[in-house]
Amino acid sequence: MANFPMGNTTPVGSGGLVPSVGDWAYHGCAQDNVNNNPTFPWRLIFDYTLTPMVCTNACAEFGYMAAAMGHGNICYCGDPANIDTAGAKFVDEGLCDIPCAGNGTAMCGGGSSLSTYFWEGDPFYSWVFAEGPAAGRYEFLLGGVVVPLMTTQGINGKVTFLEKWGTGPPNSTGAYELDLSAVNDFEAAWRTMHVKTDVFCSAGVTLPDQAGRQLTVGGWSGDSTYGVRLYTPDGSAGKKGKNDWQENVDVLKLQDGRWYPSAINMANGSILVVGGQEIANGAPVPTVEILPYTGARPVYMEWLERTDPNNLYPFLAVLPSKGIFVAYWNEARILDPATLQTIKTLPNIPGAVSDPRGGRTYPLEGTAVLLPQHAPYGDNLGVLICGGSTEGSGNALDNCVTTYPDAPKPEWVIERMPSKRVMPCIAPLPDGTYLIVNGAQQGVAGFALSDKPNLNAVLYDPTKKLGSRMTVMDNTTIARLYHSEAITLLDGRVLVSGSDPQDGKHPQEYRVEVFLPPYLLNGDPRPTFKLSKTDWEYSQEITFTLGGPARNGGIRVSLLGSVSSTHGNSMGTRTLFPAVSCSGGTTCTVTAPPGPHICPPGWYQFFVLDGGIPAVGVFVRIGGDPAKLGNWPKGEGFTRPGV
Ligand SMILES: [Cu+2]
């Protein structure tokens, strides 16, 4: 958390020892580099300015509760537990005898020993280490046919897996569909589908048309970077569909070819496509364009050109203020949805304690979601971004940051994560919490560029106090590095897939897991419901009937935006808690969100919760199809489901 009280340096003791700095207390002279392992993870160099206060202030700003100095000019940040983990011992004070670079009368460690301070004020963070059902549980689901680059749960309940095509493994068609009702029968579970251009690596959204068509744009390379692909989900649980991916480059393609772009459903129902490169490590494509084609050329963005190559797969969100939020590398801004020009620039996103240019988007890949919006939607919308990495050194970040872009003066607040993570995924859960999974503790995104898989799941609960929101959950045994995904299913589980490291060390990972959050394990009965209508207008009152009166503490409802998960980017993510009231025990009414800037038109997973336990959800459409995408695209090779 930012802006901690720092205090002043207390008088220098005899022998150059500074016994305390504000609430930081000197803890002793500790060994460094035992067995060549640094005792603390973060290293900051202050060649002429290092003092105990400079170091402790720097560490405090990023929420570290241990600060240590060595060599007279190096500050290290970490946690008190790092001492034990590293096997370091406290040694004779005489081994910490190098004067501080910024204050010759104080001592700042030695050649391989550290003047070490611990924070003794109010803790900057506290993590819960859950056990039993409270820790959730990973379970093996089934073996896969590909390592998906993108996963999406269709409105038919089935899960789309998109994989490299042409550049992928032999015989891959690039597209498959998983029937979750048939996971015990491999042949029945997987349906082979086909793409014509390579989806490595594209953007994806579910369209607001009445069929919930899935759209992917961009890819690898040449013609594929212009690819626009559409799939109309069909079939049902236990019954295979017949539809396939449709594309026809003569009828429909992007104006600018894009590798690693992002996409979002705008409030007016059109699709905004942002950024990318021409090819891997190639020239940037610093433009944004709109689908369907409006007659306008793509619009040039200075900030996309300037921050290449660390801005790929930028994070996008429609804001209640009507602007479009975009975060990329270590920057963020709000665009006017009509002109696409910048209407507000946010402060830079804090990165690593040792490197302010540590970043959040590919290849410094972190992950982002929107915090819950509650009826009557008067609060500013929050953005949560977790993990990332630093350029060059590939030090994975161990923090999340939050901001409220529509606030008059938005700030970023730092919260420590229990472990480092690059290439994480966040799945928003129906109860308003968030599951952080996947990724590595070292490196950046890309093939063979990361190591030290992070096997732990973390639950983030935004209803708790800042700094106390994270719970350390169950571990998986499966490394999920580059090209790993996580999406929340209608049944409340989180589907966890992938790992495409191509590093000769960690497997190409085809196994699919599910994570069961505590609400599926704590023994409380799940509610059931019947919804009267799945096509909602804004502000409309919709009735649903409970299978029985609430038993766990009371009824709430939530909406989760339909997500396409790729590269830490949950395109379409949004969490809403609409107004709901129940009478007579089992008859309830939910009020649809009021408009397209609170709830962009599209498909949402609707959940009924009793005391925090979700029923199996259903997909609903909210706000219709204002851009009439259901009649698009005209031309051969596409079916049009209607608006
Ligand atoms: Cu990729």
XYZ file of C-alpha atoms and ligand atoms in Angstrom:
644
model
C 0.000 0.000 0.000
C 1.321 3.415 -0.820
C 1.866 6.338 1.500
C 2.937 4.580 4.660
C 4.146 6.683 7.562
C 7.907 6.769 7.259
C 9.071 8.591 10.381
C 12.477 10.147 10.861
C 15.848 8.610 11.494
C 16.479 8.462 15.208
C 19.900 9.608 16.416
C 22.873 7.577 15.295
C 24.015 5.196 18.027
C 27.589 4.468 18.881
C 29.451 2.408 16.320
C 27.329 3.790 13.449
C 24.319 1.662 14.207
C 20.932 3.260 13.504
C 18.695 1.345 15.925
C 15.414 2.417 14.370
C 13.917 4.412 11.536
C 10.380 5.358 12.435
C 8.639 2.032 12.990
C 11.506 0.120 11.408
C 13.690 -1.590 13.999
C 17.224 -2.811 13.462
C 17.261 -6.593 13.637
C 20.913 -7.467 13.185
C 23.594 -8.223 10.668
C 22.354 -11.088 8.475
C 24.183 -13.295 5.999
C 23.629 -12.738 2.305
C 24.164 -15.126 -0.601
C 24.118 -18.346 1.411
C 24.720 -21.008 -1.267
C 24.680 -18.167 -3.782
C 21.038 -17.353 -3.045
C 20.319 -13.712 -2.275
C 18.594 -13.437 1.110
C 16.053 -10.889 -0.127
C 14.405 -10.848 -3.564
C 14.607 -7.168 -4.521
C 17.811 -5.207 -5.058
C 17.974 -1.408 -5.380
C 21.166 0.543 -5.959
C 21.688 3.962 -4.332
C 25.278 4.792 -5.264
C 25.604 8.087 -3.418
C 22.458 8.335 -1.359
C 21.901 5.118 0.584
C 20.922 5.540 4.226
C 18.716 3.342 6.404
C 15.887 5.814 5.873
C 16.234 5.818 2.080
C 16.136 2.020 2.008
C 13.319 1.512 4.489
C 11.201 4.172 2.770
C 11.702 2.515 -0.602
C 10.733 -0.908 0.720
C 7.725 0.417 2.636
C 6.271 2.046 -0.463
C 5.854 -1.380 -2.054
C 4.703 -3.073 1.141
C 7.833 -4.964 2.126
C 8.324 -5.520 5.850
C 12.060 -6.280 5.678
C 14.696 -3.845 4.425
C 18.397 -4.549 4.389
C 21.563 -2.829 3.241
C 24.782 -4.252 1.914
C 27.985 -3.071 0.234
C 27.274 0.466 1.498
C 25.188 1.288 -1.565
C 22.662 -1.524 -2.095
C 19.204 -1.730 -0.553
C 17.286 -5.004 -0.474
C 13.553 -5.385 0.078
C 11.629 -8.465 1.083
C 9.857 -10.068 3.993
C 11.211 -11.224 7.366
C 10.473 -14.825 6.361
C 13.036 -14.546 3.551
C 15.805 -14.904 6.154
C 14.737 -18.421 7.118
C 13.854 -19.404 3.554
C 17.334 -18.403 2.397
C 18.996 -20.218 5.324
C 20.632 -16.965 6.423
C 21.859 -16.483 10.012
C 22.477 -13.362 12.010
C 26.211 -12.860 12.431
C 28.646 -10.632 14.318
C 27.936 -6.899 13.988
C 31.522 -6.429 12.931
C 30.655 -8.000 9.569
C 28.321 -5.077 8.799
C 31.037 -2.431 8.718
C 30.714 -0.575 5.422
C 29.609 3.061 5.826
C 26.419 4.046 4.024
C 26.977 5.779 0.681
C 24.663 8.589 1.751
C 25.745 8.903 5.380
C 29.316 8.001 6.293
C 28.528 7.766 10.005
C 25.947 4.953 9.582
C 26.663 1.374 8.584
C 25.102 -0.269 5.536
C 26.081 -3.918 5.685
C 29.220 -5.634 4.486
C 30.472 -7.529 1.465
C 28.242 -10.525 2.113
C 26.195 -9.399 5.080
C 23.210 -7.144 5.492
C 22.201 -4.496 8.016
C 18.635 -5.700 8.410
C 15.514 -3.849 9.567
C 12.005 -5.209 10.171
C 8.832 -3.124 10.087
C 7.186 -3.136 13.501
C 4.278 -0.780 12.861
C 0.817 -1.782 11.619
C 1.481 -4.593 9.115
C 1.428 -3.547 5.462
C -0.238 -6.813 4.587
C -1.622 -9.915 6.179
C -2.326 -13.059 4.243
C -4.630 -15.865 5.269
C -3.214 -19.354 4.749
C -6.377 -21.368 4.251
C -6.753 -25.046 5.085
C -9.365 -27.667 4.308
C -12.402 -26.610 2.266
C -11.495 -22.938 2.754
C -8.407 -23.512 0.590
C -10.447 -24.668 -2.392
C -9.151 -27.566 -4.436
C -7.620 -28.300 -7.796
C -9.029 -31.358 -9.560
C -7.971 -33.050 -12.770
C -10.757 -32.713 -15.333
C -9.590 -34.463 -18.484
C -6.774 -34.751 -20.959
C -6.749 -32.196 -23.728
C -6.325 -32.226 -27.478
C -4.381 -28.970 -27.679
C -2.769 -26.334 -25.519
C -5.315 -23.545 -25.936
C -4.193 -19.982 -26.565
C -7.711 -18.885 -25.795
C -10.650 -20.340 -23.876
C -14.239 -19.091 -23.862
C -17.388 -20.624 -22.417
C -20.026 -20.315 -25.105
C -23.652 -19.545 -24.376
C -24.298 -23.228 -25.135
C -22.231 -24.024 -22.041
C -19.424 -25.589 -24.038
C -15.881 -24.326 -23.955
C -14.038 -23.115 -27.035
C -10.336 -23.994 -27.209
C -8.380 -22.092 -29.834
C -4.827 -23.118 -30.612
C -2.127 -22.254 -33.124
C -3.026 -23.505 -36.569
C -0.418 -23.974 -39.263
C 2.274 -23.234 -36.687
C 0.839 -25.609 -34.090
C 1.431 -29.297 -33.489
C 0.828 -31.712 -36.381
C -2.848 -32.432 -37.093
C -4.135 -29.589 -34.953
C -7.006 -27.871 -36.710
C -6.656 -24.848 -34.442
C -10.157 -25.053 -32.967
C -11.918 -27.475 -30.631
C -14.960 -27.456 -28.383
C -15.217 -29.139 -24.996
C -18.524 -30.563 -23.795
C -18.275 -30.324 -20.011
C -21.041 -32.892 -19.607
C -18.956 -35.566 -21.321
C -15.547 -35.321 -19.656
C -15.524 -39.039 -18.825
C -15.609 -39.937 -22.515
C -12.687 -38.357 -24.367
C -14.222 -38.798 -27.829
C -17.554 -37.387 -26.769
C -15.972 -34.546 -24.858
C -14.022 -32.995 -27.727
C -15.364 -31.744 -31.025
C -12.845 -30.927 -33.751
C -13.487 -27.661 -35.507
C -11.566 -25.670 -38.098
C -10.121 -22.253 -38.718
C -8.738 -21.045 -42.031
C -6.137 -18.649 -40.661
C -3.830 -18.921 -37.666
C -5.280 -17.679 -34.378
C -1.754 -17.408 -32.882
C -2.345 -15.011 -31.146
C -5.613 -13.192 -31.548
C -8.127 -11.207 -29.528
C -11.569 -12.600 -28.713
C -14.973 -11.463 -27.511
C -18.517 -12.804 -27.406
C -20.747 -10.605 -29.556
C -24.005 -9.137 -28.267
C -25.973 -10.689 -31.110
C -28.787 -13.064 -30.248
C -26.683 -16.158 -30.974
C -23.765 -15.123 -28.769
C -21.346 -15.550 -31.625
C -17.703 -15.705 -30.723
C -15.338 -13.415 -32.576
C -11.573 -13.604 -32.890
C -9.422 -11.052 -34.684
C -5.758 -10.945 -35.643
C -3.210 -13.730 -35.569
C 0.007 -15.008 -37.060
C 1.219 -14.142 -39.736
C 0.593 -12.477 -43.129
C -3.100 -12.926 -43.982
C -3.788 -14.382 -40.557
C -2.973 -11.067 -38.875
C -5.991 -9.606 -40.719
C -8.200 -12.560 -39.756
C -11.751 -12.031 -38.511
C -13.369 -15.315 -37.465
C -16.868 -16.037 -36.213
C -18.436 -19.053 -34.576
C -22.097 -19.488 -33.672
C -22.232 -21.838 -30.674
C -24.644 -24.703 -31.222
C -25.293 -28.126 -29.811
C -26.054 -28.663 -26.154
C -24.822 -30.712 -23.225
C -24.278 -34.259 -24.512
C -25.093 -33.287 -28.081
C -22.421 -32.158 -30.520
C -23.061 -29.065 -32.587
C -22.497 -28.769 -36.318
C -21.405 -25.178 -36.760
C -17.794 -24.339 -37.486
C -15.653 -21.231 -37.507
C -16.459 -18.983 -40.434
C -14.055 -16.655 -42.184
C -13.688 -15.223 -45.650
C -10.866 -12.787 -46.134
C -12.508 -11.496 -49.345
C -15.555 -10.385 -47.385
C -14.217 -9.413 -43.996
C -10.806 -8.569 -42.644
C -9.137 -6.088 -40.329
C -7.827 -2.910 -41.928
C -4.498 -3.268 -40.125
C -2.935 -6.681 -39.598
C -2.437 -7.361 -35.890
C -0.531 -9.883 -33.810
C -1.376 -9.685 -30.062
C -4.189 -7.083 -30.165
C -6.994 -6.652 -27.638
C -10.704 -6.250 -28.303
C -13.722 -5.090 -26.345
C -17.474 -4.668 -26.804
C -18.135 -0.926 -26.692
C -21.199 0.668 -25.132
C -22.664 1.328 -28.597
C -22.416 -2.375 -29.446
C -19.457 -2.106 -31.817
C -16.131 -3.818 -31.274
C -12.958 -1.860 -30.588
C -9.690 -3.522 -31.627
C -6.502 -2.082 -30.153
C -2.812 -2.300 -30.987
C -0.591 -5.239 -31.763
C 2.475 -5.750 -33.882
C 2.888 -6.697 -37.526
C 4.693 -9.863 -36.503
C 6.574 -11.086 -33.416
C 9.333 -8.605 -32.573
C 8.209 -6.646 -35.619
C 6.972 -3.129 -36.181
C 4.198 -1.908 -33.896
C 0.668 -1.456 -35.195
C -0.047 1.666 -33.139
C -3.656 2.065 -34.206
C -7.165 1.232 -33.084
C -10.049 0.297 -35.375
C -13.715 -0.487 -35.059
C -15.792 -3.426 -36.268
C -18.065 -3.438 -38.150
C -16.213 -1.174 -40.579
C -17.440 2.402 -40.196
C -15.752 3.871 -43.253
C -13.032 5.365 -41.039
C -9.380 4.452 -41.252
C -7.716 3.053 -38.114
C -6.741 5.842 -35.729
C -3.060 6.359 -34.864
C -2.131 6.318 -31.169
C 1.140 7.932 -30.124
C 1.130 6.018 -26.854
C 0.937 2.651 -28.581
C 3.951 3.465 -30.731
C 5.956 4.885 -27.828
C 5.434 1.908 -25.527
C 6.059 -0.835 -28.070
C 7.023 -3.672 -27.518
C 5.714 -3.903 -23.925
C 2.109 -2.872 -24.558
C 0.699 -5.940 -26.299
C -2.688 -7.302 -25.285
C -3.558 -4.045 -23.484
C -6.281 -4.154 -20.826
C -9.536 -2.459 -21.868
C -12.733 -1.507 -20.041
C -15.845 0.572 -20.644
C -16.162 3.062 -17.783
C -19.360 4.415 -16.230
C -18.062 7.894 -17.211
C -18.486 6.635 -20.813
C -14.744 6.658 -21.480
C -12.713 3.604 -22.425
C -9.979 2.677 -19.976
C -6.784 1.250 -21.386
C -3.724 0.030 -19.463
C -0.529 -0.958 -21.243
C 3.058 -1.495 -20.027
C 3.185 0.861 -16.999
C 0.732 3.472 -18.257
C -3.018 3.967 -18.339
C -5.414 6.450 -19.879
C -9.060 7.022 -20.746
C -10.179 7.390 -24.364
C -13.212 9.224 -25.650
C -15.426 6.502 -27.147
C -16.412 8.661 -30.120
C -13.120 10.287 -31.137
C -10.863 7.669 -29.505
C -8.647 10.537 -28.356
C -7.262 10.655 -24.829
C -9.467 12.489 -22.364
C -7.498 11.677 -19.224
C -4.044 10.316 -18.491
C -3.644 8.350 -15.288
C -0.475 8.329 -13.202
C 1.985 5.637 -14.243
C 1.315 2.223 -12.797
C 3.868 1.339 -10.120
C 5.915 -1.656 -11.207
C 8.645 -3.270 -9.142
C 10.244 -1.671 -6.082
C 13.510 -1.870 -7.999
C 12.177 -0.759 -11.373
C 9.336 1.707 -11.975
C 9.238 0.563 -15.589
C 8.206 -2.902 -14.538
C 5.088 -3.584 -16.566
C 1.768 -5.332 -16.748
C 1.103 -6.221 -20.398
C 2.722 -8.729 -22.735
C 5.537 -9.640 -22.610
C 5.777 -8.267 -19.035
C 2.452 -9.990 -18.703
C 0.236 -9.462 -15.672
C -3.526 -9.839 -15.547
C -6.449 -7.473 -15.010
C -10.111 -7.531 -13.997
C -12.771 -5.028 -12.987
C -13.851 -4.915 -9.360
C -17.534 -5.518 -8.598
C -20.140 -2.879 -9.400
C -23.097 -2.872 -7.029
C -26.585 -1.458 -7.607
C -27.332 1.461 -7.588
C -23.936 1.785 -9.271
C -22.991 5.136 -7.751
C -19.424 4.144 -6.919
C -16.494 4.540 -9.255
C -15.521 1.386 -11.108
C -12.324 -0.224 -9.812
C -9.599 -1.880 -11.851
C -7.396 -4.586 -10.353
C -4.121 -5.544 -12.055
C -1.941 -8.297 -10.615
C 1.552 -9.468 -11.401
C 3.760 -8.643 -14.330
C 7.499 -8.438 -14.731
C 10.507 -6.222 -15.346
C 12.237 -5.711 -18.636
C 15.643 -7.336 -18.976
C 15.970 -8.963 -15.571
C 12.538 -10.631 -15.761
C 11.825 -10.207 -12.056
C 8.211 -11.274 -11.730
C 6.151 -8.786 -9.712
C 4.695 -9.712 -6.334
C 2.045 -7.042 -6.159
C -1.412 -6.133 -7.341
C -2.459 -2.556 -7.957
C -5.910 -1.026 -7.911
C -7.253 2.244 -9.215
C -10.565 3.977 -9.854
C -10.051 5.633 -13.250
C -13.163 7.840 -13.016
C -12.100 9.316 -9.658
C -11.153 13.015 -9.909
C -7.519 12.201 -9.141
C -6.989 8.484 -9.626
C -4.097 6.871 -7.776
C -2.657 3.389 -7.852
C -2.660 1.524 -4.572
C -0.130 -1.286 -4.208
C -0.994 -4.532 -2.424
C 1.554 -7.258 -1.877
C 0.892 -10.729 -3.274
C 2.143 -13.737 -1.319
C 4.384 -14.761 -4.217
C 5.834 -13.464 -7.462
C 3.853 -13.995 -10.614
C 4.279 -13.271 -14.302
C 1.688 -14.637 -16.758
C -1.012 -15.039 -14.116
C -4.708 -15.302 -14.882
C -7.580 -13.947 -12.792
C -10.984 -15.566 -12.874
C -13.788 -13.422 -11.404
C -16.014 -15.652 -9.259
C -19.795 -15.403 -8.856
C -19.489 -14.327 -5.217
C -17.441 -11.244 -6.100
C -14.066 -12.720 -5.201
C -11.290 -13.373 -7.701
C -9.075 -16.399 -8.216
C -5.469 -15.699 -9.201
C -3.741 -18.714 -10.748
C -1.037 -19.812 -13.208
C 2.220 -18.220 -14.203
C 5.869 -18.199 -13.260
C 7.973 -16.601 -10.560
C 10.754 -15.617 -12.941
C 10.942 -14.310 -16.480
C 8.552 -12.833 -19.006
C 5.881 -14.162 -21.360
C 6.959 -15.956 -24.512
C 8.475 -19.262 -25.497
C 11.223 -20.469 -23.121
C 11.395 -17.126 -21.329
C 10.187 -18.054 -17.845
C 11.005 -20.427 -15.020
C 9.934 -21.351 -11.494
C 6.237 -22.126 -12.040
C 3.901 -20.596 -9.469
C 1.721 -23.546 -8.444
C -0.319 -21.700 -5.846
C -3.816 -20.277 -6.182
C -4.643 -17.013 -4.417
C -8.134 -15.765 -3.627
C -8.660 -11.993 -3.680
C -11.632 -10.657 -1.723
C -12.259 -6.955 -2.401
C -14.735 -6.687 0.494
C -11.834 -7.020 2.926
C -9.503 -4.232 4.003
C -6.728 -3.256 1.586
C -3.624 -5.323 2.330
C -5.726 -8.128 3.863
C -7.553 -9.311 0.784
C -5.442 -12.262 -0.262
C -5.788 -15.854 0.868
C -3.232 -18.496 -0.027
C -5.227 -21.415 -1.430
C -4.550 -24.914 -2.745
C -1.597 -25.766 -4.961
C -1.629 -27.562 -8.263
C 1.128 -29.935 -9.336
C 0.969 -28.735 -12.939
C 3.213 -25.939 -14.198
C 1.113 -23.449 -16.130
C 3.457 -21.071 -17.909
C 3.070 -19.299 -21.263
C -0.350 -19.745 -22.936
C -2.209 -20.784 -19.786
C -5.789 -19.736 -19.212
C -8.472 -19.659 -16.518
C -12.203 -19.039 -16.978
C -15.135 -19.262 -14.616
C -17.750 -21.803 -15.678
C -21.503 -21.575 -15.192
C -21.243 -24.312 -12.569
C -18.980 -22.070 -10.446
C -15.779 -24.006 -11.061
C -12.752 -22.410 -12.727
C -11.401 -24.173 -15.812
C -7.597 -24.060 -15.806
C -5.734 -25.010 -18.952
C -2.546 -24.779 -20.847
C 1.142 -24.232 -20.731
C 3.084 -23.878 -23.912
C 6.566 -23.082 -22.615
C 8.537 -24.764 -25.424
C 11.542 -24.629 -23.123
C 12.599 -28.284 -23.093
C 12.227 -28.229 -19.319
C 8.532 -27.948 -18.527
C 5.983 -30.053 -20.414
C 3.743 -28.872 -23.195
C 0.712 -29.220 -20.984
C -2.507 -30.747 -22.351
C -4.122 -31.642 -19.034
C -7.181 -29.606 -18.086
C -7.950 -28.952 -14.429
C -10.764 -27.288 -12.551
C -10.390 -25.289 -9.370
C -13.238 -25.688 -6.904
C -13.638 -22.506 -4.822
C -14.591 -22.862 -1.151
C -18.265 -22.248 -1.945
C -18.383 -25.655 -3.630
C -16.680 -27.449 -0.758
C -17.990 -26.039 2.489
C -21.027 -28.308 2.625
C -23.709 -25.641 2.345
C -26.539 -26.600 -0.005
C -26.529 -24.944 -3.424
C -29.586 -22.950 -4.380
C -31.439 -23.636 -7.615
C -33.548 -21.250 -9.652
C -35.638 -20.860 -12.764
C -35.270 -17.634 -14.710
C -38.257 -16.266 -16.637
C -36.284 -14.544 -19.368
C -32.722 -14.563 -20.690
C -32.895 -11.527 -23.018
C -32.867 -8.463 -20.783
C -33.403 -4.790 -21.495
C -31.638 -2.220 -19.378
C -33.429 -1.476 -16.080
C -35.968 -4.209 -16.791
C -37.327 -6.216 -13.870
C -36.956 -9.950 -14.416
C -38.469 -12.593 -12.183
C -36.940 -15.864 -11.138
C -38.165 -18.630 -8.883
C -36.013 -20.333 -6.307
C -36.135 -24.094 -5.947
C -36.728 -23.501 -2.230
C -36.428 -20.750 0.355
C -32.950 -19.431 1.110
C -31.130 -21.661 3.584
C -27.643 -20.176 3.813
C -28.269 -16.580 4.740
C -29.987 -14.689 1.944
C -30.244 -14.157 -1.782
C -27.931 -12.050 -3.921
C -27.453 -12.194 -7.669
C -24.389 -11.516 -9.787
C -23.497 -11.098 -13.427
C -20.096 -12.012 -14.865
C -19.242 -10.744 -18.342
C -18.593 -13.461 -20.907
C -14.815 -13.856 -20.961
C -12.334 -14.851 -23.614
C -9.159 -15.645 -21.706
C -5.819 -15.188 -23.414
C -2.401 -13.969 -22.257
C -3.638 -12.854 -18.838
C -6.307 -10.793 -20.533
C -9.880 -11.731 -19.644
C -11.505 -9.865 -22.511
C -15.091 -9.072 -21.622
C -14.578 -9.378 -17.862
C -16.955 -7.486 -15.619
C -18.664 -8.248 -12.293
C -22.030 -6.749 -11.370
C -24.332 -7.203 -8.401
C -27.774 -6.018 -9.555
C -30.629 -5.149 -7.210
C -32.744 -8.139 -6.196
C -35.720 -8.663 -3.945
C -37.621 -11.773 -2.986
C -41.128 -12.212 -1.630
C -43.029 -15.224 -0.466
C -39.818 -17.148 0.059
C -39.168 -18.257 -3.509
C -40.327 -15.548 -5.926
C -37.630 -13.000 -6.686
C -37.098 -10.055 -8.996
C -33.764 -8.859 -10.347
C -33.417 -5.409 -11.874
C -31.193 -5.336 -14.941
C -28.345 -2.802 -14.810
C -29.356 0.643 -16.051
C -27.320 1.196 -19.187
C -24.465 0.370 -21.519
C -21.744 2.237 -19.629
C -22.495 0.343 -16.428
C -23.062 -2.915 -18.303
C -21.942 -2.937 -21.952
C -24.353 -4.815 -24.208
C -23.545 -8.486 -24.368
C -23.766 -11.876 -22.757
C -23.324 -12.379 -19.024
C -23.286 -15.384 -16.725
C -26.152 -14.862 -14.291
C -25.810 -16.384 -10.834
C -28.152 -16.604 -7.865
C -26.294 -16.854 -4.564
C -27.662 -17.961 -1.228
C -25.345 -16.910 1.569
C -22.501 -16.741 -0.941
C -23.145 -20.191 -2.426
C -23.902 -19.856 -6.142
C -26.470 -21.853 -8.017
C -25.445 -23.163 -11.418
C -25.728 -20.066 -13.584
C -27.255 -19.331 -16.956
C -26.196 -17.017 -19.754
C -28.335 -13.918 -20.235
C -28.071 -11.178 -22.817
C -28.331 -7.596 -21.597
C -28.903 -4.491 -23.695
C -29.662 -6.155 -27.012
C -27.546 -5.699 -30.099
C -27.471 -1.922 -30.680
C -24.897 -2.099 -33.490
C -26.939 -4.844 -35.208
C -23.989 -7.224 -35.296
C -26.462 -10.050 -35.785
C -26.923 -8.865 -39.384
C -23.174 -8.635 -39.945
C -21.143 -9.406 -41.963
C -22.924 -9.330 -45.273
C -21.420 -11.647 -47.854
C -20.573 -15.202 -48.663
C -19.279 -17.569 -46.041
C -21.076 -16.133 -43.044
C -24.386 -16.884 -41.401
C -26.144 -14.009 -39.722
C -28.156 -14.955 -36.651
C -30.116 -11.713 -36.398
C -29.991 -9.042 -33.745
Cu 0.906 -16.004 -27.533
